[in-house]
Amino acid sequence: MNKSSPLYILIFIVAISALFGFGVSMVHYSTEDMLARNLTLHRNRTIARAFDLSVEGKSSEAYQQAVATAIRDTVNIINNREWELFYRTDGRDEVGFIFTGMGFWDRITGILVVSSDLQEIRDIKFLSHKETPGLGARIEEKSFTDQFENLPIDWDAPLAEHIIIGPGDTPNTVDAITGATQTSMALMNMLNEELNAFRKAQVK
Amino acid sequence: MADTPKTVFTNGTWKENPIYRQVLGICSALAVTNLLANTLFMCAGVIFTLALSSLTISLLRNLIPKRIRMIVQVLIIASYVMMVDITIRAVAPDIHRFIGPYVGLIITNCIIMGRAEAFAGQNKPFISLLDGIASGMGYSFVLIAIALVREPLGFGTILGLELPAKELWWHQWTIMVMPPGAFFMLAIITWIARCISAEKSKT
């Protein structure tokens, strides 16, 4: 058959797409269990770090055990929204919830731990984001997230300024990430809206 | 004169090194070299993709219609990159979280398309496979050299292991953690490599 004929080209493209599609599918299928395990490990590790839990070892089971022992996980539907909440079982006065919102490129999801009276943020950890590597993706770095430890929430300030990421000298301010202004602003808006929604839902 | 395995290997790793001679694949070279572990996974991914895409394109070179050859090359390269991406996500999820975006970008890495178009499309499978491995190794040597400077100076570790007696002598070079550190290191390595090449050609 002539290699330039439309029929040859069509058959060739279909055949090669099917062959390589099958190859990729096989690799995906053979790693499916590992990917699911990794996802669980990442989630438990993020919860453990957000609540500063002590974990014996670094295995998936160790994180699972630490979270199961110290955290009670519930899902409440309030105001048509599903809130995934984390309460400490040791009586410490803090509560965590899953926050989500648009970052610069895509949705950012994480866990925000706040004091039970909602007066301060205790910690923030991220579950997923697609911010620019080396710039916006630095929201995950310890130097950035450490600033949120015991950060007061100013409920008297306007909605957009309950907490501030950027310039300012008020106690509710954290430094933005250099070179990632859009991500910093998106995160600030998202956190303020989520904190406000959480307060309105009166989920404590 | 036909390419011999020796010339193909020397060209890929040294004389026509993709990074410091052809200045290709710079994006990932700058991005993933602040930690050696990330660099090693990226290098393994690039070598795997380069070697197998060159081999596959060479095997199919007499069957691929000329008019759609680049589409077919991208399809083949993208498939191998997806396999690499899934494998790293399964085996090393923490590393994947950092280098994941760059693994996806291997598809558009000029080194791979360049070798497919310039070499594998015209040569036999074995020599094309070797060319892919050699180019991947040439890329890897430079990245590893950069990472071996950036990680100790930036984090005080090598492969995550603390440097000996670090607290007595080590002081963090923050710039090595950041992208500009990679620019400086790449420029220095390119300078050294080109000086050595110039010396050799004089003699």
mmCIF file of C-alpha atoms in Angstrom:
data_model
loop_
_atom_site.group_PDB
_atom_site.id
_atom_site.type_symbol
_atom_site.label_atom_id
_atom_site.label_comp_id
_atom_site.label_asym_id
_atom_site.label_seq_id
_atom_site.Cartn_x
_atom_site.Cartn_y
_atom_site.Cartn_z
ATOM 1 C CA MET A 1 0.000 0.000 0.000
ATOM 2 C CA ASN A 2 1.212 3.512 -0.795
ATOM 3 C CA LYS A 3 2.496 5.133 2.418
ATOM 4 C CA SER A 4 1.117 8.520 1.417
ATOM 5 C CA SER A 5 -2.426 7.311 0.864
ATOM 6 C CA PRO A 6 -5.034 8.561 3.366
ATOM 7 C CA LEU A 7 -6.141 4.984 4.111
ATOM 8 C CA TYR A 8 -2.592 3.891 5.048
ATOM 9 C CA ILE A 9 -2.142 6.963 7.236
ATOM 10 C CA LEU A 10 -5.471 6.314 8.972
ATOM 11 C CA ILE A 11 -4.727 2.635 9.594
ATOM 12 C CA PHE A 12 -1.202 3.454 10.798
ATOM 13 C CA ILE A 13 -2.346 6.142 13.241
ATOM 14 C CA VAL A 14 -5.137 3.954 14.635
ATOM 15 C CA ALA A 15 -2.805 0.969 15.027
ATOM 16 C CA ILE A 16 -0.016 2.900 16.719
ATOM 17 C CA SER A 17 -2.442 4.750 19.009
ATOM 18 C CA ALA A 18 -4.029 1.447 20.057
ATOM 19 C CA LEU A 19 -0.628 -0.156 20.665
ATOM 20 C CA PHE A 20 0.768 2.643 22.806
ATOM 21 C CA GLY A 21 -2.575 3.289 24.501
ATOM 22 C CA PHE A 22 -2.581 -0.350 25.553
ATOM 23 C CA GLY A 23 0.988 -0.039 26.848
ATOM 24 C CA VAL A 24 0.207 3.003 28.979
ATOM 25 C CA SER A 25 -2.987 1.374 30.273
ATOM 26 C CA MET A 26 -1.040 -1.718 31.318
ATOM 27 C CA VAL A 27 1.484 0.349 33.260
ATOM 28 C CA HIS A 28 -1.364 2.253 34.935
ATOM 29 C CA TYR A 29 -3.241 -0.946 35.754
ATOM 30 C CA SER A 30 -0.177 -2.646 37.229
ATOM 31 C CA THR A 31 0.545 0.312 39.549
ATOM 32 C CA GLU A 32 -3.053 1.030 40.587
ATOM 33 C CA ASP A 33 -2.704 -0.460 44.082
ATOM 34 C CA MET A 34 0.531 1.390 44.743
ATOM 35 C CA LEU A 35 -1.022 4.689 43.661
ATOM 36 C CA ALA A 36 -4.007 4.153 45.984
ATOM 37 C CA ARG A 37 -1.665 3.326 48.890
ATOM 38 C CA ASN A 38 0.419 6.422 48.180
ATOM 39 C CA LEU A 39 -2.696 8.586 48.200
ATOM 40 C CA THR A 40 -3.745 7.256 51.614
ATOM 41 C CA LEU A 41 -0.226 7.724 52.971
ATOM 42 C CA HIS A 42 -0.090 11.309 51.695
ATOM 43 C CA ARG A 43 -3.458 12.139 53.263
ATOM 44 C CA ASN A 44 -2.622 10.615 56.642
ATOM 45 C CA ARG A 45 0.815 12.219 56.665
ATOM 46 C CA THR A 46 -0.675 15.630 55.859
ATOM 47 C CA ILE A 47 -3.218 15.275 58.686
ATOM 48 C CA ALA A 48 -0.495 14.120 61.092
ATOM 49 C CA ARG A 49 1.715 17.081 60.201
ATOM 50 C CA ALA A 50 -1.141 19.575 60.357
ATOM 51 C CA PHE A 51 -1.991 18.450 63.913
ATOM 52 C CA ASP A 52 1.670 17.924 64.827
ATOM 53 C CA LEU A 53 1.019 14.328 65.876
ATOM 54 C CA SER A 54 3.854 12.130 67.080
ATOM 55 C CA VAL A 55 4.346 9.262 64.650
ATOM 56 C CA GLU A 56 6.485 6.222 65.355
ATOM 57 C CA GLY A 57 8.225 5.537 62.079
ATOM 58 C CA LYS A 58 7.585 6.673 58.537
ATOM 59 C CA SER A 59 5.524 3.792 57.237
ATOM 60 C CA SER A 60 1.989 4.059 55.912
ATOM 61 C CA GLU A 61 0.763 2.010 58.887
ATOM 62 C CA ALA A 62 2.503 4.310 61.376
ATOM 63 C CA TYR A 63 0.744 7.393 59.998
ATOM 64 C CA GLN A 64 -2.563 5.526 59.790
ATOM 65 C CA GLN A 65 -2.176 4.476 63.419
ATOM 66 C CA ALA A 66 -1.232 7.981 64.597
ATOM 67 C CA VAL A 67 -4.204 9.590 62.852
ATOM 68 C CA ALA A 68 -6.668 6.906 63.956
ATOM 69 C CA THR A 69 -5.525 7.276 67.574
ATOM 70 C CA ALA A 70 -5.495 11.066 67.856
ATOM 71 C CA ILE A 71 -8.056 12.296 65.331
ATOM 72 C CA ARG A 72 -11.798 11.802 64.859
ATOM 73 C CA ASP A 73 -12.792 12.403 61.245
ATOM 74 C CA THR A 74 -16.401 13.351 60.420
ATOM 75 C CA VAL A 75 -18.289 14.701 57.438
ATOM 76 C CA ASN A 76 -21.053 17.244 58.120
ATOM 77 C CA ILE A 77 -23.354 18.754 55.533
ATOM 78 C CA ILE A 78 -24.125 22.346 56.477
ATOM 79 C CA ASN A 79 -25.587 25.017 54.173
ATOM 80 C CA ASN A 80 -25.445 22.559 51.259
ATOM 81 C CA ARG A 81 -21.727 22.154 51.715
ATOM 82 C CA GLU A 82 -19.917 19.031 52.756
ATOM 83 C CA TRP A 83 -17.435 19.863 55.524
ATOM 84 C CA GLU A 84 -14.792 17.283 56.302
ATOM 85 C CA LEU A 85 -13.795 17.935 59.885
ATOM 86 C CA PHE A 86 -11.056 16.623 62.129
ATOM 87 C CA TYR A 87 -11.350 16.737 65.908
ATOM 88 C CA ARG A 88 -8.656 15.803 68.371
ATOM 89 C CA THR A 89 -9.574 12.920 70.636
ATOM 90 C CA ASP A 90 -7.114 14.003 73.335
ATOM 91 C CA GLY A 91 -9.232 17.047 74.164
ATOM 92 C CA ARG A 92 -6.895 19.684 72.769
ATOM 93 C CA ASP A 93 -8.819 22.780 71.744
ATOM 94 C CA GLU A 94 -8.345 22.622 67.992
ATOM 95 C CA VAL A 95 -10.324 21.574 64.968
ATOM 96 C CA GLY A 96 -9.246 21.005 61.386
ATOM 97 C CA PHE A 97 -11.130 21.192 58.138
ATOM 98 C CA ILE A 98 -10.470 20.655 54.470
ATOM 99 C CA PHE A 99 -10.294 23.952 52.628
ATOM 100 C CA THR A 100 -10.356 24.347 48.879
ATOM 101 C CA GLY A 101 -10.356 27.116 46.291
ATOM 102 C CA MET A 102 -8.849 28.343 43.063
ATOM 103 C CA GLY A 103 -5.136 28.995 43.068
ATOM 104 C CA PHE A 104 -3.328 30.693 40.209
ATOM 105 C CA TRP A 105 -3.522 27.699 37.867
ATOM 106 C CA ASP A 106 -5.862 25.190 39.417
ATOM 107 C CA ARG A 107 -7.666 24.195 42.593
ATOM 108 C CA ILE A 108 -5.675 24.160 45.831
ATOM 109 C CA THR A 109 -6.795 21.798 48.595
ATOM 110 C CA GLY A 110 -5.410 21.505 52.089
ATOM 111 C CA ILE A 111 -6.071 21.141 55.789
ATOM 112 C CA LEU A 112 -6.434 24.163 58.018
ATOM 113 C CA VAL A 113 -6.208 23.638 61.773
ATOM 114 C CA VAL A 114 -7.725 26.386 63.899
ATOM 115 C CA SER A 115 -8.306 26.872 67.623
ATOM 116 C CA SER A 116 -11.749 25.776 68.790
ATOM 117 C CA ASP A 117 -12.716 29.404 69.510
ATOM 118 C CA LEU A 118 -11.675 30.313 65.932
ATOM 119 C CA GLN A 119 -9.371 33.040 67.177
ATOM 120 C CA GLU A 120 -6.177 31.696 65.626
ATOM 121 C CA ILE A 121 -4.841 29.403 62.951
ATOM 122 C CA ARG A 122 -2.709 26.628 64.398
ATOM 123 C CA ASP A 123 -1.295 25.181 61.171
ATOM 124 C CA ILE A 124 -1.851 24.768 57.462
ATOM 125 C CA LYS A 125 -0.810 21.881 55.214
ATOM 126 C CA PHE A 126 -1.543 21.272 51.549
ATOM 127 C CA LEU A 127 -3.024 18.120 50.040
ATOM 128 C CA SER A 128 -2.858 19.109 46.377
ATOM 129 C CA HIS A 129 -2.125 22.044 44.098
ATOM 130 C CA LYS A 130 -0.781 22.730 40.644
ATOM 131 C CA GLU A 131 1.022 25.999 41.241
ATOM 132 C CA THR A 132 4.179 26.910 39.299
ATOM 133 C CA PRO A 133 7.128 24.793 40.455
ATOM 134 C CA GLY A 134 9.802 26.905 42.099
ATOM 135 C CA LEU A 135 7.423 29.849 42.535
ATOM 136 C CA GLY A 136 3.806 29.324 43.637
ATOM 137 C CA ALA A 137 4.551 25.711 44.557
ATOM 138 C CA ARG A 138 6.678 27.074 47.392
ATOM 139 C CA ILE A 139 3.448 27.453 49.444
ATOM 140 C CA GLU A 140 4.239 23.916 50.601
ATOM 141 C CA GLU A 141 7.641 24.876 51.985
ATOM 142 C CA LYS A 142 8.077 24.842 55.736
ATOM 143 C CA SER A 143 9.382 28.416 55.790
ATOM 144 C CA PHE A 144 6.011 29.566 54.422
ATOM 145 C CA THR A 145 3.655 27.286 56.351
ATOM 146 C CA ASP A 146 5.495 27.885 59.653
ATOM 147 C CA GLN A 147 4.275 31.484 59.541
ATOM 148 C CA PHE A 148 0.702 30.259 60.042
ATOM 149 C CA GLU A 149 1.431 28.645 63.402
ATOM 150 C CA ASN A 150 -0.625 30.492 66.037
ATOM 151 C CA LEU A 151 -1.558 33.209 63.547
ATOM 152 C CA PRO A 152 -4.379 35.352 64.989
ATOM 153 C CA ILE A 153 -7.524 35.811 62.891
ATOM 154 C CA ASP A 154 -8.832 39.358 62.894
ATOM 155 C CA TRP A 155 -12.609 38.926 62.697
ATOM 156 C CA ASP A 156 -13.165 42.679 63.032
ATOM 157 C CA ALA A 157 -11.289 43.339 59.781
ATOM 158 C CA PRO A 158 -13.081 43.208 56.401
ATOM 159 C CA LEU A 159 -13.651 39.746 54.888
ATOM 160 C CA ALA A 160 -10.566 39.936 52.673
ATOM 161 C CA GLU A 161 -8.296 40.824 55.609
ATOM 162 C CA HIS A 162 -9.106 38.354 58.378
ATOM 163 C CA ILE A 163 -5.635 37.119 57.623
ATOM 164 C CA ILE A 164 -3.224 38.897 55.291
ATOM 165 C CA ILE A 165 -0.601 37.319 53.047
ATOM 166 C CA GLY A 166 1.599 40.153 51.880
ATOM 167 C CA PRO A 167 2.781 43.518 53.124
ATOM 168 C CA GLY A 168 1.606 44.690 56.525
ATOM 169 C CA ASP A 169 2.682 44.830 60.145
ATOM 170 C CA THR A 170 -0.451 43.615 61.887
ATOM 171 C CA PRO A 171 -0.264 40.380 63.908
ATOM 172 C CA ASN A 172 -2.507 38.584 61.374
ATOM 173 C CA THR A 173 -0.002 39.065 58.531
ATOM 174 C CA VAL A 174 2.359 36.548 56.939
ATOM 175 C CA ASP A 175 4.958 37.212 54.243
ATOM 176 C CA ALA A 176 3.942 36.422 50.676
ATOM 177 C CA ILE A 177 6.125 34.315 48.400
ATOM 178 C CA THR A 178 8.541 36.349 46.317
ATOM 179 C CA GLY A 179 7.772 35.918 42.625
ATOM 180 C CA ALA A 180 4.411 34.301 43.302
ATOM 181 C CA THR A 181 2.146 37.281 43.963
ATOM 182 C CA GLN A 182 -0.846 35.753 42.172
ATOM 183 C CA THR A 183 -0.630 32.493 44.119
ATOM 184 C CA SER A 184 -0.198 34.385 47.396
ATOM 185 C CA MET A 185 -3.223 36.573 46.674
ATOM 186 C CA ALA A 186 -5.339 33.621 45.558
ATOM 187 C CA LEU A 187 -4.407 31.744 48.733
ATOM 188 C CA MET A 188 -5.203 34.741 50.926
ATOM 189 C CA ASN A 189 -8.641 35.200 49.344
ATOM 190 C CA MET A 190 -9.351 31.488 49.539
ATOM 191 C CA LEU A 191 -8.383 31.201 53.213
ATOM 192 C CA ASN A 192 -10.386 34.256 54.198
ATOM 193 C CA GLU A 193 -13.462 32.978 52.393
ATOM 194 C CA GLU A 194 -13.078 29.494 53.819
ATOM 195 C CA LEU A 195 -12.543 30.785 57.357
ATOM 196 C CA ASN A 196 -15.608 32.969 57.016
ATOM 197 C CA ALA A 197 -17.721 30.113 55.638
ATOM 198 C CA PHE A 198 -16.491 27.834 58.405
ATOM 199 C CA ARG A 199 -17.394 30.388 61.054
ATOM 200 C CA LYS A 200 -20.837 30.934 59.528
ATOM 201 C CA ALA A 201 -21.439 27.206 59.463
ATOM 202 C CA GLN A 202 -20.659 27.360 63.191
ATOM 203 C CA VAL A 203 -18.938 24.092 63.016
ATOM 204 C CA LYS A 204 -16.802 23.826 66.061
ATOM 205 C CA MET B 1 31.164 7.461 6.998
ATOM 206 C CA ALA B 2 28.699 5.413 9.027
ATOM 207 C CA ASP B 3 28.458 6.138 12.750
ATOM 208 C CA THR B 4 30.185 3.602 14.941
ATOM 209 C CA PRO B 5 28.963 2.850 18.466
ATOM 210 C CA LYS B 6 32.065 4.586 19.821
ATOM 211 C CA THR B 7 31.520 7.824 17.898
ATOM 212 C CA VAL B 8 27.806 7.826 18.732
ATOM 213 C CA PHE B 9 28.590 7.396 22.407
ATOM 214 C CA THR B 10 31.325 10.055 22.437
ATOM 215 C CA ASN B 11 29.146 12.521 20.547
ATOM 216 C CA GLY B 12 26.140 12.060 22.836
ATOM 217 C CA THR B 13 28.034 12.300 26.068
ATOM 218 C CA TRP B 14 30.739 14.834 25.225
ATOM 219 C CA LYS B 15 31.267 16.359 21.741
ATOM 220 C CA GLU B 16 27.584 17.075 21.089
ATOM 221 C CA ASN B 17 26.418 17.053 24.677
ATOM 222 C CA PRO B 18 22.764 18.157 24.669
ATOM 223 C CA ILE B 19 23.162 20.579 27.560
ATOM 224 C CA TYR B 20 26.429 22.439 27.195
ATOM 225 C CA ARG B 21 26.955 22.065 23.416
ATOM 226 C CA GLN B 22 23.419 22.144 22.039
ATOM 227 C CA VAL B 23 21.847 24.059 24.963
ATOM 228 C CA LEU B 24 18.728 21.853 24.935
ATOM 229 C CA GLY B 25 16.637 20.602 27.867
ATOM 230 C CA ILE B 26 17.639 23.604 29.967
ATOM 231 C CA CYS B 27 14.239 24.055 31.667
ATOM 232 C CA SER B 28 14.423 20.777 33.559
ATOM 233 C CA ALA B 29 18.179 21.138 34.082
ATOM 234 C CA LEU B 30 17.544 24.308 36.047
ATOM 235 C CA ALA B 31 14.432 23.123 37.842
ATOM 236 C CA VAL B 32 15.221 19.715 39.286
ATOM 237 C CA THR B 33 18.875 20.058 40.267
ATOM 238 C CA ASN B 34 18.585 21.453 43.790
ATOM 239 C CA LEU B 35 18.248 17.919 45.180
ATOM 240 C CA LEU B 36 20.266 14.973 43.886
ATOM 241 C CA ALA B 37 17.456 12.435 44.392
ATOM 242 C CA ASN B 38 15.108 14.489 42.191
ATOM 243 C CA THR B 39 17.849 14.806 39.597
ATOM 244 C CA LEU B 40 18.493 11.062 39.506
ATOM 245 C CA PHE B 41 14.811 10.269 38.933
ATOM 246 C CA MET B 42 14.575 12.917 36.214
ATOM 247 C CA CYS B 43 17.727 11.593 34.522
ATOM 248 C CA ALA B 44 16.440 8.013 34.646
ATOM 249 C CA GLY B 45 13.171 9.187 33.083
ATOM 250 C CA VAL B 46 14.934 11.065 30.294
ATOM 251 C CA ILE B 47 17.340 8.188 29.539
ATOM 252 C CA PHE B 48 14.445 5.708 29.461
ATOM 253 C CA THR B 49 12.353 7.911 27.187
ATOM 254 C CA LEU B 50 15.241 8.847 24.893
ATOM 255 C CA ALA B 51 16.459 5.268 24.524
ATOM 256 C CA LEU B 52 13.060 3.671 23.916
ATOM 257 C CA SER B 53 11.667 6.428 21.709
ATOM 258 C CA SER B 54 14.805 6.365 19.544
ATOM 259 C CA LEU B 55 14.620 2.570 19.313
ATOM 260 C CA THR B 56 10.900 2.568 18.484
ATOM 261 C CA ILE B 57 11.141 5.344 15.908
ATOM 262 C CA SER B 58 14.080 3.592 14.275
ATOM 263 C CA LEU B 59 12.204 0.273 14.155
ATOM 264 C CA LEU B 60 9.193 1.986 12.555
ATOM 265 C CA ARG B 61 11.163 4.383 10.335
ATOM 266 C CA ASN B 62 10.295 2.563 7.096
ATOM 267 C CA LEU B 63 6.604 2.345 8.038
ATOM 268 C CA ILE B 64 5.979 5.898 9.261
ATOM 269 C CA PRO B 65 4.486 8.113 6.518
ATOM 270 C CA LYS B 66 6.739 11.165 6.087
ATOM 271 C CA ARG B 67 3.809 13.595 6.218
ATOM 272 C CA ILE B 68 2.808 12.593 9.739
ATOM 273 C CA ARG B 69 6.183 11.568 11.141
ATOM 274 C CA MET B 70 6.290 14.302 13.775
ATOM 275 C CA ILE B 71 2.806 13.455 15.037
ATOM 276 C CA VAL B 72 3.843 9.820 15.359
ATOM 277 C CA GLN B 73 7.085 10.788 17.110
ATOM 278 C CA VAL B 74 5.210 12.900 19.645
ATOM 279 C CA LEU B 75 2.698 10.086 20.227
ATOM 280 C CA ILE B 76 5.497 7.582 20.877
ATOM 281 C CA ILE B 77 7.453 9.972 23.113
ATOM 282 C CA ALA B 78 4.300 10.985 25.031
ATOM 283 C CA SER B 79 3.422 7.336 25.672
ATOM 284 C CA TYR B 80 6.843 6.583 27.148
ATOM 285 C CA VAL B 81 6.719 9.760 29.234
ATOM 286 C CA MET B 82 3.317 8.763 30.635
ATOM 287 C CA MET B 83 4.757 5.380 31.592
ATOM 288 C CA VAL B 84 7.662 7.128 33.340
ATOM 289 C CA ASP B 85 5.266 9.544 35.060
ATOM 290 C CA ILE B 86 2.991 6.784 36.373
ATOM 291 C CA THR B 87 5.959 4.721 37.526
ATOM 292 C CA ILE B 88 7.599 7.586 39.450
ATOM 293 C CA ARG B 89 4.214 8.482 40.994
ATOM 294 C CA ALA B 90 3.870 4.891 42.194
ATOM 295 C CA VAL B 91 7.459 4.276 43.315
ATOM 296 C CA ALA B 92 8.479 7.690 44.655
ATOM 297 C CA PRO B 93 5.386 9.857 45.287
ATOM 298 C CA ASP B 94 7.268 12.513 47.261
ATOM 299 C CA ILE B 95 9.756 13.032 44.474
ATOM 300 C CA HIS B 96 6.921 13.007 41.951
ATOM 301 C CA ARG B 97 5.188 15.832 43.805
ATOM 302 C CA PHE B 98 8.244 17.995 43.149
ATOM 303 C CA ILE B 99 9.391 16.913 39.695
ATOM 304 C CA GLY B 100 5.979 15.813 38.352
ATOM 305 C CA PRO B 101 5.396 18.917 36.209
ATOM 306 C CA TYR B 102 8.839 18.524 34.650
ATOM 307 C CA VAL B 103 8.341 14.822 33.943
ATOM 308 C CA GLY B 104 5.319 15.787 31.849
ATOM 309 C CA LEU B 105 7.457 18.327 30.061
ATOM 310 C CA ILE B 106 9.873 15.598 28.886
ATOM 311 C CA ILE B 107 7.392 15.214 26.017
ATOM 312 C CA THR B 108 8.422 18.616 24.708
ATOM 313 C CA ASN B 109 12.102 18.193 25.606
ATOM 314 C CA CYS B 110 13.994 19.260 22.495
ATOM 315 C CA ILE B 111 16.675 16.610 23.058
ATOM 316 C CA ILE B 112 14.209 13.775 22.466
ATOM 317 C CA MET B 113 12.514 15.247 19.402
ATOM 318 C CA GLY B 114 15.935 16.292 18.133
ATOM 319 C CA ARG B 115 17.413 12.805 18.352
ATOM 320 C CA ALA B 116 14.268 11.250 16.860
ATOM 321 C CA GLU B 117 14.288 13.616 13.894
ATOM 322 C CA ALA B 118 18.052 13.895 13.352
ATOM 323 C CA PHE B 119 19.186 10.351 14.110
ATOM 324 C CA ALA B 120 16.634 7.615 14.833
ATOM 325 C CA GLY B 121 14.573 8.369 11.732
ATOM 326 C CA GLN B 122 17.567 7.622 9.488
ATOM 327 C CA ASN B 123 19.500 4.932 11.362
ATOM 328 C CA LYS B 124 19.231 1.299 12.365
ATOM 329 C CA PRO B 125 17.684 0.309 15.715
ATOM 330 C CA PHE B 126 20.779 -0.695 17.703
ATOM 331 C CA ILE B 127 22.769 2.421 16.883
ATOM 332 C CA SER B 128 19.666 4.566 17.511
ATOM 333 C CA LEU B 129 19.171 2.948 20.904
ATOM 334 C CA LEU B 130 22.799 3.682 21.713
ATOM 335 C CA ASP B 131 22.415 7.267 20.522
ATOM 336 C CA GLY B 132 19.404 7.709 22.804
ATOM 337 C CA ILE B 133 21.251 6.275 25.803
ATOM 338 C CA ALA B 134 24.354 8.378 25.075
ATOM 339 C CA SER B 135 22.386 11.620 24.740
ATOM 340 C CA GLY B 136 20.482 10.797 27.927
ATOM 341 C CA MET B 137 23.745 10.121 29.731
ATOM 342 C CA GLY B 138 25.241 13.365 28.426
ATOM 343 C CA TYR B 139 22.203 15.206 29.818
ATOM 344 C CA SER B 140 22.478 13.293 33.086
ATOM 345 C CA PHE B 141 26.197 13.969 33.641
ATOM 346 C CA VAL B 142 25.621 17.710 33.540
ATOM 347 C CA LEU B 143 22.520 17.599 35.759
ATOM 348 C CA ILE B 144 24.215 15.382 38.330
ATOM 349 C CA ALA B 145 27.275 17.642 38.372
ATOM 350 C CA ILE B 146 25.045 20.668 39.053
ATOM 351 C CA ALA B 147 23.057 18.807 41.737
ATOM 352 C CA LEU B 148 26.261 17.656 43.442
ATOM 353 C CA VAL B 149 27.124 21.302 44.048
ATOM 354 C CA ARG B 150 23.655 22.728 44.682
ATOM 355 C CA GLU B 151 22.406 20.228 47.264
ATOM 356 C CA PRO B 152 25.439 20.366 49.603
ATOM 357 C CA LEU B 153 25.685 24.158 49.403
ATOM 358 C CA GLY B 154 21.947 24.779 49.540
ATOM 359 C CA PHE B 155 20.753 22.145 52.009
ATOM 360 C CA GLY B 156 23.926 20.758 53.577
ATOM 361 C CA THR B 157 23.061 17.243 52.455
ATOM 362 C CA ILE B 158 23.833 14.752 49.682
ATOM 363 C CA LEU B 159 20.962 12.460 48.765
ATOM 364 C CA GLY B 160 19.290 13.661 51.953
ATOM 365 C CA LEU B 161 22.217 12.586 54.153
ATOM 366 C CA GLU B 162 23.724 15.305 56.330
ATOM 367 C CA LEU B 163 27.272 16.433 55.519
ATOM 368 C CA PRO B 164 29.858 15.418 58.167
ATOM 369 C CA ALA B 165 30.351 17.859 61.068
ATOM 370 C CA LYS B 166 28.005 20.229 59.286
ATOM 371 C CA GLU B 167 27.403 22.460 62.290
ATOM 372 C CA LEU B 168 31.117 23.338 62.492
ATOM 373 C CA TRP B 169 31.744 24.618 59.006
ATOM 374 C CA TRP B 170 28.654 24.656 56.829
ATOM 375 C CA HIS B 171 26.805 27.848 55.987
ATOM 376 C CA GLN B 172 23.748 27.834 53.742
ATOM 377 C CA TRP B 173 23.995 29.376 50.287
ATOM 378 C CA THR B 174 20.322 30.177 49.828
ATOM 379 C CA ILE B 175 20.833 31.055 46.166
ATOM 380 C CA MET B 176 21.761 27.431 45.445
ATOM 381 C CA VAL B 177 18.266 26.327 46.487
ATOM 382 C CA MET B 178 16.709 28.850 44.130
ATOM 383 C CA PRO B 179 16.654 28.766 40.290
ATOM 384 C CA PRO B 180 19.393 31.429 39.867
ATOM 385 C CA GLY B 181 21.826 29.020 41.538
ATOM 386 C CA ALA B 182 21.259 26.596 38.690
ATOM 387 C CA PHE B 183 21.921 29.336 36.125
ATOM 388 C CA PHE B 184 25.297 30.073 37.703
ATOM 389 C CA MET B 185 26.241 26.395 37.954
ATOM 390 C CA LEU B 186 25.170 25.660 34.393
ATOM 391 C CA ALA B 187 27.205 28.583 33.102
ATOM 392 C CA ILE B 188 30.283 27.451 35.063
ATOM 393 C CA ILE B 189 29.979 23.852 33.841
ATOM 394 C CA THR B 190 29.464 24.982 30.232
ATOM 395 C CA TRP B 191 32.515 27.243 30.523
ATOM 396 C CA ILE B 192 34.710 24.454 31.943
ATOM 397 C CA ALA B 193 33.500 21.894 29.376
ATOM 398 C CA ARG B 194 34.058 24.260 26.467
ATOM 399 C CA CYS B 195 37.531 25.202 27.732
ATOM 400 C CA ILE B 196 38.474 21.510 27.875
ATOM 401 C CA SER B 197 37.006 20.912 24.386
ATOM 402 C CA ALA B 198 38.941 23.894 23.006
ATOM 403 C CA GLU B 199 42.191 22.629 24.581
ATOM 404 C CA LYS B 200 41.664 19.180 23.069
ATOM 405 C CA SER B 201 40.956 20.549 19.591
ATOM 406 C CA LYS B 202 44.141 22.696 19.744
ATOM 407 C CA THR B 203 46.288 19.683 20.574
#
